[in-house]
């Protein structure tokens, strides 16, 4: 059953817009949403698996905390702290995988911890909920500032305009390509009677705001964020600068754009 | 909220950029929550530990720590014995703060903890 995506325009203050079309919705659908989010995506699982024991990290926009227990074959070898705006989702994250997890109620734009304290940070399906390009850039800046200047690693996933054939969603046709993605509503259908297998006659529809990224847009966002922090994008070897961010991988998977970054200083 | 999070969190109110760590506890109710001992994790995290913060936190009244306490001087990583590691494990990973307040030593901003979740959200005018 395809759910259709509709175009929208952010016509008010971006923060107020997110409050209405993102935060308020996740607090209401938290329980149903959480029950559908349990399978980790392979590239993210691989990233977490590659981290050395003793690492501490941030999951910025943790939702129900499905990445907090990873890696499963080395439990307790690393510690991921989950942050989210939805308090109701955090109730699930706090006990993700049946163990006590470390969670914070906070905003992905803020830096409420010791600067550079984390060895890694992940931001999965989160930045696309921010309703202006400057707020999306600021979220990337916060991730960069949160991780170690010498070795901090970052993985970011956002939803792509370019959807694969398996996707359940149909996207309205593109108007023009400008390198800037599309502002859309993605419906979440909350059945009023979950015990009933049949479709309820009056399901509630919650239209969540997404900014869908076009090819190249996530990398540009990273470039802007790094420049804004007075650093360079590139490898330590090829630069005369003292501090920078290297792009380790940058690609598309299952209707999402992702990018992996590593900080360095000399 | 386990105390490892307290060892990470810092005040981020507008203009508050120094002396904003560690946040000071008050009105805390905590419970013990047993966690699996992972020396590999603790040794990796060890360089990030602020020793005075850890020993001050370990003396908080809400911690039922028993007779033993941590050495005043931070041992070198190579010299860490299992007994000390287990004490660090207990303080950072086995004390779960359920309710309480954390206040900034610099600006006094209060971050509440409710149902085990610290609230680090700020009002718009408080954001740096
Ligand atoms: Zn402060």
PDB file of N, CA and C in Angstrom, chain A residues 49-131:
ATOM      1  N   UNK A  49      30.242  -1.311  14.315  1.00  0.00           N
ATOM      2  CA  UNK A  49      31.066  -2.488  14.527  1.00  0.00           C
ATOM      3  C   UNK A  49      32.558  -2.178  14.375  1.00  0.00           C
ATOM      4  N   UNK A  50      32.864  -1.140  13.593  1.00  0.00           N
ATOM      5  CA  UNK A  50      34.267  -0.818  13.304  1.00  0.00           C
ATOM      6  C   UNK A  50      34.918   0.032  14.396  1.00  0.00           C
ATOM      7  N   UNK A  51      34.129   0.447  15.386  1.00  0.00           N
ATOM      8  CA  UNK A  51      34.678   1.346  16.411  1.00  0.00           C
ATOM      9  C   UNK A  51      35.467   0.565  17.450  1.00  0.00           C
ATOM     10  N   UNK A  52      36.629   1.080  17.870  1.00  0.00           N
ATOM     11  CA  UNK A  52      37.407   0.348  18.879  1.00  0.00           C
ATOM     12  C   UNK A  52      36.707   0.316  20.240  1.00  0.00           C
ATOM     13  N   UNK A  53      36.917  -0.763  20.991  1.00  0.00           N
ATOM     14  CA  UNK A  53      36.365  -0.858  22.345  1.00  0.00           C
ATOM     15  C   UNK A  53      36.821   0.339  23.161  1.00  0.00           C
ATOM     16  N   UNK A  54      35.914   0.819  24.017  1.00  0.00           N
ATOM     17  CA  UNK A  54      36.237   1.987  24.825  1.00  0.00           C
ATOM     18  C   UNK A  54      35.740   3.284  24.223  1.00  0.00           C
ATOM     19  N   UNK A  55      35.188   3.215  23.005  1.00  0.00           N
ATOM     20  CA  UNK A  55      34.676   4.432  22.368  1.00  0.00           C
ATOM     21  C   UNK A  55      33.372   4.861  23.024  1.00  0.00           C
ATOM     22  N   UNK A  56      33.174   6.182  23.071  1.00  0.00           N
ATOM     23  CA  UNK A  56      31.891   6.716  23.526  1.00  0.00           C
ATOM     24  C   UNK A  56      31.351   7.607  22.416  1.00  0.00           C
ATOM     25  N   UNK A  57      30.034   7.498  22.179  1.00  0.00           N
ATOM     26  CA  UNK A  57      29.478   8.214  21.033  1.00  0.00           C
ATOM     27  C   UNK A  57      28.108   8.794  21.303  1.00  0.00           C
ATOM     28  N   UNK A  58      27.666   9.570  20.335  1.00  0.00           N
ATOM     29  CA  UNK A  58      26.378  10.253  20.407  1.00  0.00           C
ATOM     30  C   UNK A  58      25.507   9.771  19.259  1.00  0.00           C
ATOM     31  N   UNK A  59      24.254   9.395  19.585  1.00  0.00           N
ATOM     32  CA  UNK A  59      23.265   9.103  18.546  1.00  0.00           C
ATOM     33  C   UNK A  59      22.275  10.267  18.570  1.00  0.00           C
ATOM     34  N   UNK A  60      22.488  11.206  17.650  1.00  0.00           N
ATOM     35  CA  UNK A  60      21.747  12.467  17.657  1.00  0.00           C
ATOM     36  C   UNK A  60      20.448  12.291  16.868  1.00  0.00           C
ATOM     37  N   UNK A  61      19.329  12.203  17.587  1.00  0.00           N
ATOM     38  CA  UNK A  61      18.065  11.839  16.960  1.00  0.00           C
ATOM     39  C   UNK A  61      17.890  10.338  17.041  1.00  0.00           C
ATOM     40  N   UNK A  62      18.014   9.825  18.274  1.00  0.00           N
ATOM     41  CA  UNK A  62      18.068   8.364  18.480  1.00  0.00           C
ATOM     42  C   UNK A  62      16.720   7.686  18.297  1.00  0.00           C
ATOM     43  N   UNK A  63      15.624   8.458  18.388  1.00  0.00           N
ATOM     44  CA  UNK A  63      14.292   7.842  18.268  1.00  0.00           C
ATOM     45  C   UNK A  63      14.075   6.812  19.353  1.00  0.00           C
ATOM     46  N   UNK A  64      13.745   5.577  18.962  1.00  0.00           N
ATOM     47  CA  UNK A  64      13.531   4.539  19.964  1.00  0.00           C
ATOM     48  C   UNK A  64      14.826   3.830  20.360  1.00  0.00           C
ATOM     49  N   UNK A  65      15.956   4.373  19.913  1.00  0.00           N
ATOM     50  CA  UNK A  65      17.244   3.876  20.381  1.00  0.00           C
ATOM     51  C   UNK A  65      17.683   2.567  19.768  1.00  0.00           C
ATOM     52  N   UNK A  66      17.255   2.287  18.538  1.00  0.00           N
ATOM     53  CA  UNK A  66      17.552   0.958  17.981  1.00  0.00           C
ATOM     54  C   UNK A  66      19.045   0.743  17.732  1.00  0.00           C
ATOM     55  N   UNK A  67      19.820   1.829  17.645  1.00  0.00           N
ATOM     56  CA  UNK A  67      21.270   1.653  17.437  1.00  0.00           C
ATOM     57  C   UNK A  67      22.060   1.608  18.749  1.00  0.00           C
ATOM     58  N   UNK A  68      21.414   1.911  19.875  1.00  0.00           N
ATOM     59  CA  UNK A  68      22.149   1.982  21.143  1.00  0.00           C
ATOM     60  C   UNK A  68      22.742   0.638  21.578  1.00  0.00           C
ATOM     61  N   UNK A  69      22.084  -0.516  21.302  1.00  0.00           N
ATOM     62  CA  UNK A  69      22.681  -1.784  21.748  1.00  0.00           C
ATOM     63  C   UNK A  69      23.823  -2.309  20.867  1.00  0.00           C
ATOM     64  N   UNK A  70      24.086  -1.675  19.733  1.00  0.00           N
ATOM     65  CA  UNK A  70      25.088  -2.216  18.806  1.00  0.00           C
ATOM     66  C   UNK A  70      26.513  -1.885  19.239  1.00  0.00           C
ATOM     67  N   UNK A  71      27.530  -2.665  18.850  1.00  0.00           N
ATOM     68  CA  UNK A  71      27.426  -3.931  18.118  1.00  0.00           C
ATOM     69  C   UNK A  71      26.997  -5.092  19.017  1.00  0.00           C
ATOM     70  N   UNK A  72      26.122  -5.948  18.469  1.00  0.00           N
ATOM     71  CA  UNK A  72      25.519  -7.006  19.274  1.00  0.00           C
ATOM     72  C   UNK A  72      26.513  -8.079  19.692  1.00  0.00           C
ATOM     73  N   UNK A  73      27.564  -8.298  18.883  1.00  0.00           N
ATOM     74  CA  UNK A  73      28.516  -9.353  19.250  1.00  0.00           C
ATOM     75  C   UNK A  73      29.609  -8.860  20.196  1.00  0.00           C
ATOM     76  N   UNK A  74      29.587  -7.556  20.511  1.00  0.00           N
ATOM     77  CA  UNK A  74      30.539  -7.003  21.479  1.00  0.00           C
ATOM     78  C   UNK A  74      29.785  -6.094  22.441  1.00  0.00           C
ATOM     79  N   UNK A  75      28.786  -6.627  23.152  1.00  0.00           N
ATOM     80  CA  UNK A  75      27.983  -5.739  23.994  1.00  0.00           C
ATOM     81  C   UNK A  75      28.832  -5.085  25.076  1.00  0.00           C
ATOM     82  N   UNK A  76      28.513  -3.824  25.392  1.00  0.00           N
ATOM     83  CA  UNK A  76      29.202  -3.052  26.440  1.00  0.00           C
ATOM     84  C   UNK A  76      30.640  -2.683  26.088  1.00  0.00           C
ATOM     85  N   UNK A  77      31.069  -2.926  24.857  1.00  0.00           N
ATOM     86  CA  UNK A  77      32.441  -2.556  24.504  1.00  0.00           C
ATOM     87  C   UNK A  77      32.525  -1.092  24.091  1.00  0.00           C
ATOM     88  N   UNK A  78      31.412  -0.538  23.617  1.00  0.00           N
ATOM     89  CA  UNK A  78      31.337   0.892  23.352  1.00  0.00           C
ATOM     90  C   UNK A  78      30.067   1.414  24.031  1.00  0.00           C
ATOM     91  N   UNK A  79      29.953   2.726  24.164  1.00  0.00           N
ATOM     92  CA  UNK A  79      28.780   3.296  24.830  1.00  0.00           C
ATOM     93  C   UNK A  79      28.227   4.411  23.960  1.00  0.00           C
ATOM     94  N   UNK A  80      27.013   4.203  23.453  1.00  0.00           N
ATOM     95  CA  UNK A  80      26.364   5.230  22.639  1.00  0.00           C
ATOM     96  C   UNK A  80      25.292   5.917  23.469  1.00  0.00           C
ATOM     97  N   UNK A  81      25.369   7.236  23.551  1.00  0.00           N
ATOM     98  CA  UNK A  81      24.380   8.021  24.287  1.00  0.00           C
ATOM     99  C   UNK A  81      23.358   8.572  23.288  1.00  0.00           C
ATOM    100  N   UNK A  82      22.080   8.296  23.550  1.00  0.00           N
ATOM    101  CA  UNK A  82      21.034   8.684  22.610  1.00  0.00           C
ATOM    102  C   UNK A  82      20.394  10.014  22.976  1.00  0.00           C
ATOM    103  N   UNK A  83      20.256  10.883  21.978  1.00  0.00           N
ATOM    104  CA  UNK A  83      19.618  12.180  22.191  1.00  0.00           C
ATOM    105  C   UNK A  83      18.397  12.301  21.298  1.00  0.00           C
ATOM    106  N   UNK A  84      17.310  12.847  21.830  1.00  0.00           N
ATOM    107  CA  UNK A  84      16.136  13.078  20.988  1.00  0.00           C
ATOM    108  C   UNK A  84      15.291  14.218  21.547  1.00  0.00           C
ATOM    109  N   UNK A  85      14.461  14.805  20.654  1.00  0.00           N
ATOM    110  CA  UNK A  85      13.523  15.854  21.068  1.00  0.00           C
ATOM    111  C   UNK A  85      12.238  15.256  21.622  1.00  0.00           C
ATOM    112  N   UNK A  86      11.958  13.994  21.241  1.00  0.00           N
ATOM    113  CA  UNK A  86      10.705  13.384  21.670  1.00  0.00           C
ATOM    114  C   UNK A  86      10.912  12.606  22.963  1.00  0.00           C
ATOM    115  N   UNK A  87      10.302  13.118  24.021  1.00  0.00           N
ATOM    116  CA  UNK A  87      10.424  12.466  25.310  1.00  0.00           C
ATOM    117  C   UNK A  87       9.764  11.089  25.298  1.00  0.00           C
ATOM    118  N   UNK A  88       8.679  10.979  24.541  1.00  0.00           N
ATOM    119  CA  UNK A  88       7.982   9.690  24.497  1.00  0.00           C
ATOM    120  C   UNK A  88       8.802   8.625  23.783  1.00  0.00           C
ATOM    121  N   UNK A  89       9.540   9.023  22.743  1.00  0.00           N
ATOM    122  CA  UNK A  89      10.428   8.043  22.096  1.00  0.00           C
ATOM    123  C   UNK A  89      11.587   7.668  23.020  1.00  0.00           C
ATOM    124  N   UNK A  90      12.053   8.626  23.816  1.00  0.00           N
ATOM    125  CA  UNK A  90      13.172   8.342  24.729  1.00  0.00           C
ATOM    126  C   UNK A  90      12.813   7.301  25.784  1.00  0.00           C
ATOM    127  N   UNK A  91      11.516   7.214  26.130  1.00  0.00           N
ATOM    128  CA  UNK A  91      11.115   6.186  27.094  1.00  0.00           C
ATOM    129  C   UNK A  91      11.421   4.796  26.535  1.00  0.00           C
ATOM    130  N   UNK A  92      11.287   4.646  25.210  1.00  0.00           N
ATOM    131  CA  UNK A  92      11.662   3.376  24.578  1.00  0.00           C
ATOM    132  C   UNK A  92      13.184   3.250  24.485  1.00  0.00           C
ATOM    133  N   UNK A  93      13.839   4.361  24.095  1.00  0.00           N
ATOM    134  CA  UNK A  93      15.296   4.324  23.919  1.00  0.00           C
ATOM    135  C   UNK A  93      15.998   3.970  25.228  1.00  0.00           C
ATOM    136  N   UNK A  94      15.445   4.443  26.339  1.00  0.00           N
ATOM    137  CA  UNK A  94      16.075   4.223  27.643  1.00  0.00           C
ATOM    138  C   UNK A  94      16.206   2.741  27.993  1.00  0.00           C
ATOM    139  N   UNK A  95      15.381   1.909  27.359  1.00  0.00           N
ATOM    140  CA  UNK A  95      15.482   0.469  27.624  1.00  0.00           C
ATOM    141  C   UNK A  95      15.640  -0.327  26.331  1.00  0.00           C
ATOM    142  N   UNK A  96      16.273   0.291  25.337  1.00  0.00           N
ATOM    143  CA  UNK A  96      16.441  -0.384  24.037  1.00  0.00           C
ATOM    144  C   UNK A  96      17.222  -1.682  24.196  1.00  0.00           C
ATOM    145  N   UNK A  97      16.725  -2.735  23.590  1.00  0.00           N
ATOM    146  CA  UNK A  97      17.397  -4.035  23.648  1.00  0.00           C
ATOM    147  C   UNK A  97      17.312  -4.684  25.024  1.00  0.00           C
ATOM    148  N   UNK A  98      16.416  -4.180  25.877  1.00  0.00           N
ATOM    149  CA  UNK A  98      16.193  -4.789  27.182  1.00  0.00           C
ATOM    150  C   UNK A  98      17.237  -4.465  28.235  1.00  0.00           C
ATOM    151  N   UNK A  99      18.119  -3.497  27.943  1.00  0.00           N
ATOM    152  CA  UNK A  99      19.131  -3.092  28.927  1.00  0.00           C
ATOM    153  C   UNK A  99      18.999  -1.596  29.185  1.00  0.00           C
ATOM    154  N   UNK A 100      19.590  -1.144  30.281  1.00  0.00           N
ATOM    155  CA  UNK A 100      19.556   0.282  30.603  1.00  0.00           C
ATOM    156  C   UNK A 100      20.455   1.058  29.641  1.00  0.00           C
ATOM    157  N   UNK A 101      19.883   2.054  28.970  1.00  0.00           N
ATOM    158  CA  UNK A 101      20.648   2.880  28.020  1.00  0.00           C
ATOM    159  C   UNK A 101      20.757   4.295  28.539  1.00  0.00           C
ATOM    160  N   UNK A 102      21.710   5.035  27.969  1.00  0.00           N
ATOM    161  CA  UNK A 102      21.953   6.403  28.394  1.00  0.00           C
ATOM    162  C   UNK A 102      21.326   7.338  27.371  1.00  0.00           C
ATOM    163  N   UNK A 103      20.341   8.108  27.816  1.00  0.00           N
ATOM    164  CA  UNK A 103      19.625   8.986  26.887  1.00  0.00           C
ATOM    165  C   UNK A 103      19.530  10.412  27.436  1.00  0.00           C
ATOM    166  N   UNK A 104      19.401  11.345  26.518  1.00  0.00           N
ATOM    167  CA  UNK A 104      19.312  12.773  26.853  1.00  0.00           C
ATOM    168  C   UNK A 104      18.136  13.367  26.089  1.00  0.00           C
ATOM    169  N   UNK A 105      17.323  14.157  26.799  1.00  0.00           N
ATOM    170  CA  UNK A 105      16.262  14.916  26.142  1.00  0.00           C
ATOM    171  C   UNK A 105      16.871  16.247  25.718  1.00  0.00           C
ATOM    172  N   UNK A 106      17.028  16.440  24.416  1.00  0.00           N
ATOM    173  CA  UNK A 106      17.692  17.651  23.969  1.00  0.00           C
ATOM    174  C   UNK A 106      17.469  17.903  22.492  1.00  0.00           C
ATOM    175  N   UNK A 107      18.091  18.952  22.026  1.00  0.00           N
ATOM    176  CA  UNK A 107      17.916  19.426  20.660  1.00  0.00           C
ATOM    177  C   UNK A 107      19.187  19.134  19.868  1.00  0.00           C
ATOM    178  N   UNK A 108      19.035  18.691  18.613  1.00  0.00           N
ATOM    179  CA  UNK A 108      20.202  18.310  17.818  1.00  0.00           C
ATOM    180  C   UNK A 108      21.056  19.517  17.405  1.00  0.00           C
ATOM    181  N   UNK A 109      20.549  20.730  17.617  1.00  0.00           N
ATOM    182  CA  UNK A 109      21.342  21.916  17.281  1.00  0.00           C
ATOM    183  C   UNK A 109      22.230  22.361  18.447  1.00  0.00           C
ATOM    184  N   UNK A 110      21.910  21.897  19.641  1.00  0.00           N
ATOM    185  CA  UNK A 110      22.632  22.348  20.831  1.00  0.00           C
ATOM    186  C   UNK A 110      23.794  21.430  21.165  1.00  0.00           C
ATOM    187  N   UNK A 111      24.743  21.965  21.936  1.00  0.00           N
ATOM    188  CA  UNK A 111      25.888  21.166  22.348  1.00  0.00           C
ATOM    189  C   UNK A 111      25.965  21.183  23.867  1.00  0.00           C
ATOM    190  N   UNK A 112      25.190  20.303  24.488  1.00  0.00           N
ATOM    191  CA  UNK A 112      25.073  20.277  25.940  1.00  0.00           C
ATOM    192  C   UNK A 112      26.022  19.305  26.598  1.00  0.00           C
ATOM    193  N   UNK A 113      27.246  19.236  26.095  1.00  0.00           N
ATOM    194  CA  UNK A 113      28.239  18.317  26.661  1.00  0.00           C
ATOM    195  C   UNK A 113      29.613  18.906  26.420  1.00  0.00           C
ATOM    196  N   UNK A 114      30.648  18.259  26.981  1.00  0.00           N
ATOM    197  CA  UNK A 114      32.016  18.744  26.809  1.00  0.00           C
ATOM    198  C   UNK A 114      32.371  18.707  25.317  1.00  0.00           C
ATOM    199  N   UNK A 115      32.826  19.833  24.810  1.00  0.00           N
ATOM    200  CA  UNK A 115      33.149  19.931  23.382  1.00  0.00           C
ATOM    201  C   UNK A 115      34.194  18.883  22.997  1.00  0.00           C
ATOM    202  N   UNK A 116      33.912  18.140  21.933  1.00  0.00           N
ATOM    203  CA  UNK A 116      34.871  17.157  21.422  1.00  0.00           C
ATOM    204  C   UNK A 116      34.996  15.898  22.255  1.00  0.00           C
ATOM    205  N   UNK A 117      34.086  15.679  23.196  1.00  0.00           N
ATOM    206  CA  UNK A 117      34.232  14.550  24.126  1.00  0.00           C
ATOM    207  C   UNK A 117      33.945  13.198  23.464  1.00  0.00           C
ATOM    208  N   UNK A 118      33.131  13.191  22.403  1.00  0.00           N
ATOM    209  CA  UNK A 118      32.734  11.906  21.813  1.00  0.00           C
ATOM    210  C   UNK A 118      33.772  11.411  20.800  1.00  0.00           C
ATOM    211  N   UNK A 119      33.908  10.087  20.736  1.00  0.00           N
ATOM    212  CA  UNK A 119      34.770   9.487  19.714  1.00  0.00           C
ATOM    213  C   UNK A 119      34.043   9.370  18.386  1.00  0.00           C
ATOM    214  N   UNK A 120      32.721   9.315  18.454  1.00  0.00           N
ATOM    215  CA  UNK A 120      31.936   9.178  17.215  1.00  0.00           C
ATOM    216  C   UNK A 120      30.552   9.767  17.439  1.00  0.00           C
ATOM    217  N   UNK A 121      29.896  10.054  16.337  1.00  0.00           N
ATOM    218  CA  UNK A 121      28.506  10.521  16.393  1.00  0.00           C
ATOM    219  C   UNK A 121      27.784   9.984  15.170  1.00  0.00           C
ATOM    220  N   UNK A 122      26.532   9.563  15.380  1.00  0.00           N
ATOM    221  CA  UNK A 122      25.704   9.194  14.236  1.00  0.00           C
ATOM    222  C   UNK A 122      24.447  10.058  14.239  1.00  0.00           C
ATOM    223  N   UNK A 123      23.960  10.365  13.057  1.00  0.00           N
ATOM    224  CA  UNK A 123      22.739  11.141  12.895  1.00  0.00           C
ATOM    225  C   UNK A 123      21.946  10.464  11.786  1.00  0.00           C
ATOM    226  N   UNK A 124      20.987   9.638  12.202  1.00  0.00           N
ATOM    227  CA  UNK A 124      20.279   8.780  11.255  1.00  0.00           C
ATOM    228  C   UNK A 124      18.843   9.272  11.095  1.00  0.00           C
ATOM    229  N   UNK A 125      18.484   9.624   9.887  1.00  0.00           N
ATOM    230  CA  UNK A 125      17.103  10.041   9.584  1.00  0.00           C
ATOM    231  C   UNK A 125      16.631  11.144  10.518  1.00  0.00           C
ATOM    232  N   UNK A 126      17.457  12.132  10.718  1.00  0.00           N
ATOM    233  CA  UNK A 126      17.143  13.200  11.670  1.00  0.00           C
ATOM    234  C   UNK A 126      17.262  14.590  11.056  1.00  0.00           C
ATOM    235  N   UNK A 127      18.389  14.875  10.406  1.00  0.00           N
ATOM    236  CA  UNK A 127      18.623  16.230   9.893  1.00  0.00           C
ATOM    237  C   UNK A 127      17.578  16.614   8.847  1.00  0.00           C
ATOM    238  N   UNK A 128      16.986  15.609   8.186  1.00  0.00           N
ATOM    239  CA  UNK A 128      15.943  15.928   7.193  1.00  0.00           C
ATOM    240  C   UNK A 128      14.647  16.431   7.843  1.00  0.00           C
ATOM    241  N   UNK A 129      14.570  16.426   9.157  1.00  0.00           N
ATOM    242  CA  UNK A 129      13.403  17.003   9.825  1.00  0.00           C
ATOM    243  C   UNK A 129      13.591  18.477  10.176  1.00  0.00           C
ATOM    244  N   UNK A 130      14.753  19.045   9.869  1.00  0.00           N
ATOM    245  CA  UNK A 130      15.001  20.459  10.167  1.00  0.00           C
ATOM    246  C   UNK A 130      14.538  21.303   8.969  1.00  0.00           C
ATOM    247  N   UNK A 131      13.868  22.416   9.284  1.00  0.00           N
ATOM    248  CA  UNK A 131      13.067  23.097   8.256  1.00  0.00           C
ATOM    249  C   UNK A 131      13.750  24.289   7.587  1.00  0.00           C
TER     250      UNK A 131
END
